[in-house]
Amino acid sequence: MLDLRKRNFTKAELVQMLSEEDPEELDILFDTARTIREDVQGDKIFAYGFVYFTTFCKNNCNFCYYRKSNNIERYRKTPEEILATSKELIDSGVNLIDLTMGEDPEYRREEFNTVADIIRTIKKEYDTPVMISPGVVEKHIIDKLAEAGADWYALYQETHNRELFKKLRVGQDYDERMNAKLYAKERGMYIEEGLLAGIGESSQDIADSLLTMGQMGAKQVRVMSFVPQEGSPMESCQTPDRTEELKIIALMRILYPHALIPASLDVDGIGGLKDRIRAGANLITSIIPPRSGFMGVAQNTMDVDEGGRTVEEARNILSEMGLRIASKEEYKRFIRE
Ligand code: SAM
Ligand code: MD0
Ligand code: SF4
């Protein structure tokens, strides 16, 4: 095994580590990543509330349940419902609200004014950081969202292999997607970049992505294992073995010690939390209040109404690991550093 603490890995070295299968070597990889996280932030783990407020979408991503051609029940929540759920999440102890949407033409028609109002309320009245995940939007909309006070713009490329991108995000432009987040960064927002694991990528592709994420200046970086969706073109593709996702989390932590790296509850529910935190993740995402009528993305209902995707449940699991959920103030300090 290579010297894991050196940080300036070549692409070939990353590929070598991604191909590692020896359980003892993998334990060393995860232990190193975890120790780096502990050195940076001690026993604190951050937590984001997830508010998927419209499931209408004009796009046809092959991996997604909410793609336009999928004949499913959809919802578009009212501003009152969005704010009530955000408030509930904040009161339960999340550090940030992630306002996520399908590319719903209805919001484009009204120039995102409602979304900007919601951001302003969460920022001013609830004094809580906001991430916006609106898909690709035009520059003047990014300006509007930044001016409303959005701290983060999340937009995942899924892969940095252009051929693979074309197959996944059918009919969408690679550069347009990349440039939207680079523009958001220019406008002073933090950006999140993300990968899908198990969609036909090679180890070289992943190594490229790991390096690209750093070059772009993404402060939050994620990987999610692909989960097959009923009615979608990739319905019968297999979900990958989770070791790949865990290795990628660990490598992201080693490469980028200060990055926010999610353990998403949207892949394996609350049951998947421990392994991801053990691999070096420092942030729990996809916390959704039970019986709120709001959904997840990759796992649209798993553990939600059962109360599994709550701060309380996460807190219990973290405490068994000697960890705790950070306060909002601790989170704000961390992102300013
Ligand atoms: N519609 C916006 C967009 O695509 O950027 C924002 C929300 S989108 C639903 C958020 C992310 O969920 C996607 O970028 C993708 O990484 C992830 N996702 C969607 N379907 C998934 C699946 N079947 N398995 C795993 N992750 C998935
Ligand atoms: C998550 N389900 O954090 C959410 C989603 C969008 N910004 C995030 C993929 O796992
Ligand atoms: Fe729409 Fe986003 Fe799903 Fe693609 S990933 S179909 S843009 S909701």
Tab-separated table of C-alpha atoms and ligand atoms in Angstrom:
chain	number	residue	atom	x	y	z
A	1	MET	CA	0.000	0.000	0.000
A	2	LEU	CA	1.072	3.569	-0.733
A	3	ASP	CA	1.814	6.240	1.835
A	4	LEU	CA	-1.774	7.393	2.370
A	5	ARG	CA	-0.937	10.637	4.105
A	6	LYS	CA	1.005	12.209	1.259
A	7	ARG	CA	-2.103	13.629	-0.491
A	8	ASN	CA	-0.654	14.559	-3.893
A	9	PHE	CA	-1.593	11.305	-5.589
A	10	THR	CA	-1.162	10.697	-9.272
A	11	LYS	CA	-4.018	9.309	-11.301
A	12	ALA	CA	-2.234	5.939	-11.499
A	13	GLU	CA	-1.924	5.794	-7.715
A	14	LEU	CA	-5.627	6.554	-7.275
A	15	VAL	CA	-6.492	3.800	-9.742
A	16	GLN	CA	-4.279	1.417	-7.780
A	17	MET	CA	-6.066	2.253	-4.528
A	18	LEU	CA	-9.478	1.939	-6.160
A	19	SER	CA	-8.590	-1.586	-7.277
A	20	GLU	CA	-7.537	-2.658	-3.775
A	21	GLU	CA	-9.528	-5.659	-2.561
A	22	ASP	CA	-7.500	-6.963	0.373
A	23	PRO	CA	-9.712	-6.393	3.462
A	24	GLU	CA	-6.724	-5.518	5.647
A	25	GLU	CA	-5.513	-2.886	3.201
A	26	LEU	CA	-9.042	-1.497	2.937
A	27	ASP	CA	-9.236	-1.214	6.722
A	28	ILE	CA	-6.026	0.825	6.620
A	29	LEU	CA	-7.592	3.064	3.958
A	30	PHE	CA	-10.761	3.651	6.036
A	31	ASP	CA	-8.818	4.114	9.295
A	32	THR	CA	-6.576	6.717	7.675
A	33	ALA	CA	-9.555	8.644	6.289
A	34	ARG	CA	-11.328	8.577	9.640
A	35	THR	CA	-8.245	9.743	11.504
A	36	ILE	CA	-7.886	12.664	9.091
A	37	ARG	CA	-11.510	13.650	9.768
A	38	GLU	CA	-10.968	13.409	13.521
A	39	ASP	CA	-7.823	15.565	13.287
A	40	VAL	CA	-9.820	18.241	11.447
A	41	GLN	CA	-13.089	18.241	13.404
A	42	GLY	CA	-12.878	15.910	16.402
A	43	ASP	CA	-16.158	14.191	17.263
A	44	LYS	CA	-18.424	16.531	15.288
A	45	ILE	CA	-20.576	15.339	12.364
A	46	PHE	CA	-22.748	17.757	10.374
A	47	ALA	CA	-26.361	17.155	9.295
A	48	TYR	CA	-28.468	18.564	6.428
A	49	GLY	CA	-32.239	18.585	6.088
A	50	PHE	CA	-33.518	17.539	2.680
A	51	VAL	CA	-36.505	19.329	1.140
A	52	TYR	CA	-37.372	17.945	-2.296
A	53	PHE	CA	-40.123	20.448	-3.019
A	54	THR	CA	-41.127	19.613	-6.599
A	55	THR	CA	-40.805	16.251	-8.309
A	56	PHE	CA	-41.811	17.572	-11.751
A	57	CYS	CA	-38.902	17.508	-14.197
A	58	LYS	CA	-38.411	18.309	-17.874
A	59	ASN	CA	-35.317	16.085	-18.160
A	60	ASN	CA	-34.942	12.415	-18.898
A	61	CYS	CA	-31.905	11.227	-16.953
A	62	ASN	CA	-31.763	7.479	-17.512
A	63	PHE	CA	-30.996	6.661	-13.869
A	64	CYS	CA	-33.707	8.780	-12.239
A	65	TYR	CA	-37.170	7.843	-10.984
A	66	TYR	CA	-38.439	11.391	-11.578
A	67	ARG	CA	-37.418	11.577	-15.263
A	68	LYS	CA	-40.091	13.187	-17.402
A	69	SER	CA	-41.121	10.014	-19.256
A	70	ASN	CA	-41.698	8.027	-16.085
A	71	ASN	CA	-45.396	7.810	-15.435
A	72	ILE	CA	-45.457	8.411	-11.674
A	73	GLU	CA	-47.358	10.435	-9.123
A	74	ARG	CA	-45.679	13.818	-8.613
A	75	TYR	CA	-46.057	16.738	-6.243
A	76	ARG	CA	-45.310	20.442	-6.150
A	77	LYS	CA	-45.364	21.706	-2.552
A	78	THR	CA	-46.644	25.172	-1.598
A	79	PRO	CA	-44.305	27.767	-0.040
A	80	GLU	CA	-46.140	27.257	3.271
A	81	GLU	CA	-45.498	23.505	3.169
A	82	ILE	CA	-41.853	24.039	2.211
A	83	LEU	CA	-41.278	26.495	5.041
A	84	ALA	CA	-43.120	24.368	7.611
A	85	THR	CA	-41.010	21.319	6.766
A	86	SER	CA	-37.803	23.375	6.767
A	87	LYS	CA	-38.687	24.777	10.197
A	88	GLU	CA	-39.420	21.306	11.533
A	89	LEU	CA	-36.030	20.099	10.292
A	90	ILE	CA	-34.227	23.102	11.792
A	91	ASP	CA	-35.949	22.623	15.161
A	92	SER	CA	-34.853	18.977	15.122
A	93	GLY	CA	-31.209	20.059	14.854
A	94	VAL	CA	-30.075	20.106	11.219
A	95	ASN	CA	-27.303	22.552	10.260
A	96	LEU	CA	-28.591	23.483	6.789
A	97	ILE	CA	-31.623	23.162	4.509
A	98	ASP	CA	-31.017	21.624	1.071
A	99	LEU	CA	-33.799	22.925	-1.203
A	100	THR	CA	-33.899	20.431	-4.059
A	101	MET	CA	-36.114	20.302	-7.130
A	102	GLY	CA	-36.665	18.538	-10.428
A	103	GLU	CA	-36.180	20.885	-13.364
A	104	ASP	CA	-39.791	22.000	-13.031
A	105	PRO	CA	-40.811	24.415	-15.847
A	106	GLU	CA	-43.312	26.051	-13.501
A	107	TYR	CA	-40.522	27.706	-11.479
A	108	ARG	CA	-38.673	28.780	-14.590
A	109	ARG	CA	-41.853	30.480	-15.811
A	110	GLU	CA	-41.981	32.671	-12.734
A	111	GLU	CA	-38.196	33.303	-12.822
A	112	PHE	CA	-37.560	31.508	-9.513
A	113	ASN	CA	-39.107	34.354	-7.510
A	114	THR	CA	-40.877	31.975	-5.126
A	115	VAL	CA	-37.672	30.012	-4.539
A	116	ALA	CA	-35.767	33.261	-3.839
A	117	ASP	CA	-38.442	34.274	-1.297
A	118	ILE	CA	-38.179	30.911	0.452
A	119	ILE	CA	-34.387	31.207	0.638
A	120	ARG	CA	-34.706	34.704	2.146
A	121	THR	CA	-37.112	33.472	4.822
A	122	ILE	CA	-34.960	30.490	5.828
A	123	LYS	CA	-31.884	32.716	5.978
A	124	LYS	CA	-33.376	35.713	7.756
A	125	GLU	CA	-36.176	34.354	9.899
A	126	TYR	CA	-34.737	30.919	10.673
A	127	ASP	CA	-31.084	32.021	10.634
A	128	THR	CA	-30.024	28.806	8.846
A	129	PRO	CA	-27.653	28.168	5.913
A	130	VAL	CA	-29.262	27.115	2.630
A	131	MET	CA	-28.158	24.880	-0.236
A	132	ILE	CA	-30.028	25.089	-3.503
A	133	SER	CA	-30.172	22.113	-5.909
A	134	PRO	CA	-32.207	23.449	-8.845
A	135	GLY	CA	-30.507	21.629	-11.737
A	136	VAL	CA	-28.973	23.767	-14.483
A	137	VAL	CA	-30.251	27.348	-14.375
A	138	GLU	CA	-29.268	30.471	-16.293
A	139	LYS	CA	-26.729	32.969	-14.993
A	140	HIS	CA	-29.275	35.612	-14.053
A	141	ILE	CA	-31.131	33.011	-11.971
A	142	ILE	CA	-27.898	32.022	-10.235
A	143	ASP	CA	-27.400	35.738	-9.506
A	144	LYS	CA	-30.893	35.918	-8.045
A	145	LEU	CA	-30.390	32.842	-5.845
A	146	ALA	CA	-27.011	34.162	-4.643
A	147	GLU	CA	-28.524	37.550	-3.843
A	148	ALA	CA	-31.363	35.876	-1.932
A	149	GLY	CA	-28.648	34.417	0.307
A	150	ALA	CA	-28.141	30.817	-0.870
A	151	ASP	CA	-24.818	29.643	0.559
A	152	TRP	CA	-24.410	26.563	-1.653
A	153	TYR	CA	-25.172	25.491	-5.199
A	154	ALA	CA	-25.283	21.700	-5.627
A	155	LEU	CA	-25.101	20.239	-9.114
A	156	TYR	CA	-23.621	16.826	-9.745
A	157	GLN	CA	-21.896	15.952	-12.985
A	158	GLU	CA	-22.301	12.214	-12.039
A	159	THR	CA	-19.202	11.414	-14.163
A	160	HIS	CA	-16.430	13.396	-15.814
A	161	ASN	CA	-16.330	11.017	-18.751
A	162	ARG	CA	-18.193	12.925	-21.474
A	163	GLU	CA	-19.311	9.791	-23.326
A	164	LEU	CA	-20.798	8.296	-20.196
A	165	PHE	CA	-22.408	11.643	-19.289
A	166	LYS	CA	-24.182	11.647	-22.660
A	167	LYS	CA	-25.615	8.195	-21.985
A	168	LEU	CA	-26.843	9.113	-18.499
A	169	ARG	CA	-28.024	12.700	-18.837
A	170	VAL	CA	-29.605	12.206	-22.233
A	171	GLY	CA	-29.997	15.413	-24.253
A	172	GLN	CA	-28.118	17.565	-21.700
A	173	ASP	CA	-24.955	19.565	-22.283
A	174	TYR	CA	-21.843	18.625	-20.274
A	175	ASP	CA	-20.260	22.063	-20.433
A	176	GLU	CA	-23.454	23.909	-19.618
A	177	ARG	CA	-23.789	21.834	-16.444
A	178	MET	CA	-20.151	22.316	-15.472
A	179	ASN	CA	-20.172	26.044	-16.256
A	180	ALA	CA	-23.294	26.696	-14.179
A	181	LYS	CA	-21.523	25.591	-11.001
A	182	LEU	CA	-18.297	27.382	-11.890
A	183	TYR	CA	-20.349	30.556	-12.342
A	184	ALA	CA	-22.075	30.014	-8.979
A	185	LYS	CA	-18.644	29.749	-7.374
A	186	GLU	CA	-17.584	32.979	-9.069
A	187	ARG	CA	-20.676	34.592	-7.568
A	188	GLY	CA	-19.465	33.611	-4.094
A	189	MET	CA	-21.461	30.459	-3.492
A	190	TYR	CA	-19.840	27.257	-2.280
A	191	ILE	CA	-20.309	24.412	-4.722
A	192	GLU	CA	-20.971	20.711	-4.378
A	193	GLU	CA	-19.841	18.238	-7.026
A	194	GLY	CA	-21.013	14.615	-7.140
A	195	LEU	CA	-20.477	11.199	-8.673
A	196	LEU	CA	-22.632	8.175	-9.263
A	197	ALA	CA	-21.020	4.801	-8.608
A	198	GLY	CA	-22.048	1.731	-10.575
A	199	ILE	CA	-23.145	3.341	-13.830
A	200	GLY	CA	-20.514	1.822	-16.116
A	201	GLU	CA	-17.531	3.917	-15.008
A	202	SER	CA	-13.950	2.613	-14.917
A	203	SER	CA	-11.396	3.164	-12.127
A	204	GLN	CA	-9.726	5.682	-14.462
A	205	ASP	CA	-12.993	7.618	-14.695
A	206	ILE	CA	-13.291	7.753	-10.913
A	207	ALA	CA	-9.677	8.854	-10.515
A	208	ASP	CA	-10.309	11.623	-13.081
A	209	SER	CA	-13.386	12.716	-11.151
A	210	LEU	CA	-11.544	12.743	-7.826
A	211	LEU	CA	-8.895	15.054	-9.261
A	212	THR	CA	-11.379	17.236	-11.167
A	213	MET	CA	-13.437	17.859	-8.017
A	214	GLY	CA	-10.384	19.431	-6.403
A	215	GLN	CA	-9.446	21.488	-9.452
A	216	MET	CA	-12.975	22.929	-9.616
A	217	GLY	CA	-12.756	24.123	-6.039
A	218	ALA	CA	-15.742	22.103	-4.820
A	219	LYS	CA	-16.012	22.428	-1.037
A	220	GLN	CA	-18.496	19.576	-0.791
A	221	VAL	CA	-17.940	16.360	-2.754
A	222	ARG	CA	-20.142	13.288	-2.868
A	223	VAL	CA	-20.603	9.830	-4.265
A	224	MET	CA	-23.827	7.843	-4.290
A	225	SER	CA	-24.225	4.249	-5.419
A	226	PHE	CA	-26.721	3.941	-8.233
A	227	VAL	CA	-30.100	2.560	-7.089
A	228	PRO	CA	-32.269	1.079	-9.907
A	229	GLN	CA	-35.616	2.867	-10.367
A	230	GLU	CA	-38.905	1.302	-11.392
A	231	GLY	CA	-40.031	2.367	-14.852
A	232	SER	CA	-36.683	3.918	-15.847
A	233	PRO	CA	-34.416	2.681	-18.676
A	234	MET	CA	-31.883	1.509	-16.076
A	235	GLU	CA	-34.494	-0.365	-14.053
A	236	SER	CA	-32.808	-3.744	-14.535
A	237	CYS	CA	-29.208	-2.545	-14.097
A	238	GLN	CA	-27.638	-3.816	-10.888
A	239	THR	CA	-26.844	-1.688	-7.875
A	240	PRO	CA	-23.082	-1.863	-7.216
A	241	ASP	CA	-21.322	-3.436	-4.258
A	242	ARG	CA	-20.990	-0.705	-1.609
A	243	THR	CA	-17.217	-1.157	-1.242
A	244	GLU	CA	-16.735	1.090	-4.268
A	245	GLU	CA	-18.679	3.968	-2.695
A	246	LEU	CA	-16.815	3.535	0.600
A	247	LYS	CA	-13.410	3.543	-1.102
A	248	ILE	CA	-14.331	6.727	-2.972
A	249	ILE	CA	-15.490	8.410	0.263
A	250	ALA	CA	-12.183	7.491	1.931
A	251	LEU	CA	-10.106	8.756	-0.994
A	252	MET	CA	-12.045	12.030	-1.105
A	253	ARG	CA	-11.332	12.509	2.612
A	254	ILE	CA	-7.622	11.758	2.162
A	255	LEU	CA	-7.320	14.090	-0.840
A	256	TYR	CA	-9.472	16.861	0.659
A	257	PRO	CA	-9.222	16.815	4.477
A	258	HIS	CA	-11.498	19.862	4.961
A	259	ALA	CA	-14.191	18.909	2.450
A	260	LEU	CA	-17.793	18.234	3.383
A	261	ILE	CA	-18.374	14.624	2.347
A	262	PRO	CA	-21.894	13.193	2.753
A	263	ALA	CA	-22.995	9.902	4.186
A	264	SER	CA	-26.291	10.023	2.290
A	265	LEU	CA	-29.276	8.289	3.878
A	266	ASP	CA	-30.749	8.197	0.371
A	267	VAL	CA	-28.834	5.079	-0.717
A	268	ASP	CA	-29.230	2.491	2.079
A	269	GLY	CA	-31.355	4.426	4.555
A	270	ILE	CA	-30.278	4.827	8.175
A	271	GLY	CA	-28.746	1.322	8.053
A	272	GLY	CA	-26.057	2.660	5.733
A	273	LEU	CA	-24.912	5.454	8.027
A	274	LYS	CA	-22.227	3.709	10.104
A	275	ASP	CA	-20.154	2.348	7.239
A	276	ARG	CA	-20.030	5.699	5.476
A	277	ILE	CA	-19.024	7.570	8.636
A	278	ARG	CA	-16.400	4.878	9.269
A	279	ALA	CA	-15.020	5.495	5.776
A	280	GLY	CA	-14.442	9.198	6.515
A	281	ALA	CA	-17.714	11.011	5.707
A	282	ASN	CA	-18.369	14.045	7.957
A	283	LEU	CA	-21.925	14.975	7.013
A	284	ILE	CA	-25.306	13.220	7.101
A	285	THR	CA	-27.607	14.212	4.237
A	286	SER	CA	-31.151	13.367	3.211
A	287	ILE	CA	-32.734	13.836	6.626
A	288	ILE	CA	-36.504	13.981	5.985
A	289	PRO	CA	-39.286	14.449	8.553
A	290	PRO	CA	-41.602	11.441	8.869
A	291	ARG	CA	-45.110	11.717	7.360
A	292	SER	CA	-44.366	15.113	5.839
A	293	GLY	CA	-45.202	13.930	2.321
A	294	PHE	CA	-41.711	14.900	1.092
A	295	MET	CA	-39.656	12.262	-0.714
A	296	GLY	CA	-36.083	11.137	-1.211
A	297	VAL	CA	-34.461	10.774	-4.632
A	298	ALA	CA	-32.657	7.426	-4.952
A	299	GLN	CA	-34.718	5.859	-2.149
A	300	ASN	CA	-37.904	7.852	-2.310
A	301	THR	CA	-39.623	6.405	0.770
A	302	MET	CA	-37.116	4.112	2.549
A	303	ASP	CA	-37.109	4.772	6.343
A	304	VAL	CA	-38.880	8.136	5.924
A	305	ASP	CA	-42.280	7.585	7.552
A	306	GLU	CA	-40.768	5.104	9.995
A	307	GLY	CA	-38.762	8.025	11.419
A	308	GLY	CA	-35.450	6.480	10.404
A	309	ARG	CA	-34.177	9.521	8.536
A	310	THR	CA	-34.186	11.872	11.511
A	311	VAL	CA	-31.557	13.746	13.500
A	312	GLU	CA	-32.680	11.821	16.559
A	313	GLU	CA	-32.059	8.446	14.944
A	314	ALA	CA	-28.709	9.590	13.526
A	315	ARG	CA	-27.718	10.949	16.940
A	316	ASN	CA	-28.299	7.524	18.550
A	317	ILE	CA	-26.084	5.806	15.998
A	318	LEU	CA	-23.348	8.431	16.205
A	319	SER	CA	-23.263	8.256	19.983
A	320	GLU	CA	-22.520	4.518	19.776
A	321	MET	CA	-19.503	5.542	17.701
A	322	GLY	CA	-18.360	8.242	20.140
A	323	LEU	CA	-19.530	10.988	17.777
A	324	ARG	CA	-22.147	13.741	17.902
A	325	ILE	CA	-24.153	16.076	15.670
A	326	ALA	CA	-22.585	19.539	15.426
A	327	SER	CA	-24.554	22.650	16.335
A	328	LYS	CA	-25.562	25.152	13.664
A	329	GLU	CA	-22.977	27.599	15.029
A	330	GLU	CA	-20.234	24.961	14.795
A	331	TYR	CA	-21.268	24.264	11.215
A	332	LYS	CA	-21.237	27.953	10.285
A	333	ARG	CA	-17.772	28.327	11.773
A	334	PHE	CA	-16.525	25.259	9.888
A	335	ILE	CA	-17.615	26.513	6.466
A	336	ARG	CA	-16.129	29.960	7.094
A	337	GLU	CA	-12.689	28.499	7.930
B	1	SAM	N1	-32.838	17.737	-10.504
B	1	SAM	C1	-31.639	18.279	-9.998
B	1	SAM	C2	-30.431	17.696	-10.691
B	1	SAM	O1	-30.553	16.673	-11.340
B	1	SAM	O2	-29.349	18.292	-10.525
B	1	SAM	C3	-31.467	18.131	-8.503
B	1	SAM	C4	-31.914	16.858	-7.846
B	1	SAM	S1	-31.315	15.343	-8.502
B	1	SAM	C5	-32.756	14.426	-8.253
B	1	SAM	C6	-30.044	14.956	-7.387
B	1	SAM	C7	-29.119	13.798	-7.647
B	1	SAM	O3	-29.671	12.585	-7.205
B	1	SAM	C8	-28.658	13.485	-9.055
B	1	SAM	O4	-27.741	14.414	-9.521
B	1	SAM	C9	-28.058	12.100	-8.856
B	1	SAM	O5	-26.701	12.186	-8.499
B	1	SAM	C10	-28.861	11.532	-7.692
B	1	SAM	N2	-29.699	10.415	-8.140
B	1	SAM	C11	-30.785	10.495	-8.923
B	1	SAM	N3	-31.253	9.255	-9.201
B	1	SAM	C12	-30.445	8.389	-8.553
B	1	SAM	C13	-30.402	6.965	-8.461
B	1	SAM	N4	-31.286	6.218	-9.101
B	1	SAM	N5	-29.437	6.398	-7.715
B	1	SAM	C14	-28.530	7.161	-7.076
B	1	SAM	N6	-28.512	8.504	-7.134
B	1	SAM	C15	-29.454	9.116	-7.876
B	2	MD0	C1	-29.068	13.567	-0.561
B	2	MD0	N1	-31.237	12.957	-1.477
B	2	MD0	O1	-28.421	14.397	0.059
B	2	MD0	C2	-30.289	14.014	-1.350
B	2	MD0	C3	-29.922	14.609	-2.702
B	2	MD0	C4	-29.411	16.901	-3.584
B	2	MD0	N2	-28.643	18.062	-3.281
B	2	MD0	C5	-29.103	15.868	-2.543
B	2	MD0	C6	-29.304	13.588	-3.645
B	2	MD0	O2	-28.736	12.411	-0.557
B	3	SF4	FE1	-34.664	15.542	-13.377
B	3	SF4	FE2	-32.616	15.729	-11.673
B	3	SF4	FE3	-33.929	13.385	-12.024
B	3	SF4	FE4	-32.374	14.318	-13.964
B	3	SF4	S1	-31.683	13.701	-11.887
B	3	SF4	S2	-34.447	13.494	-14.221
B	3	SF4	S3	-32.666	16.527	-13.781
B	3	SF4	S4	-34.766	15.245	-11.149
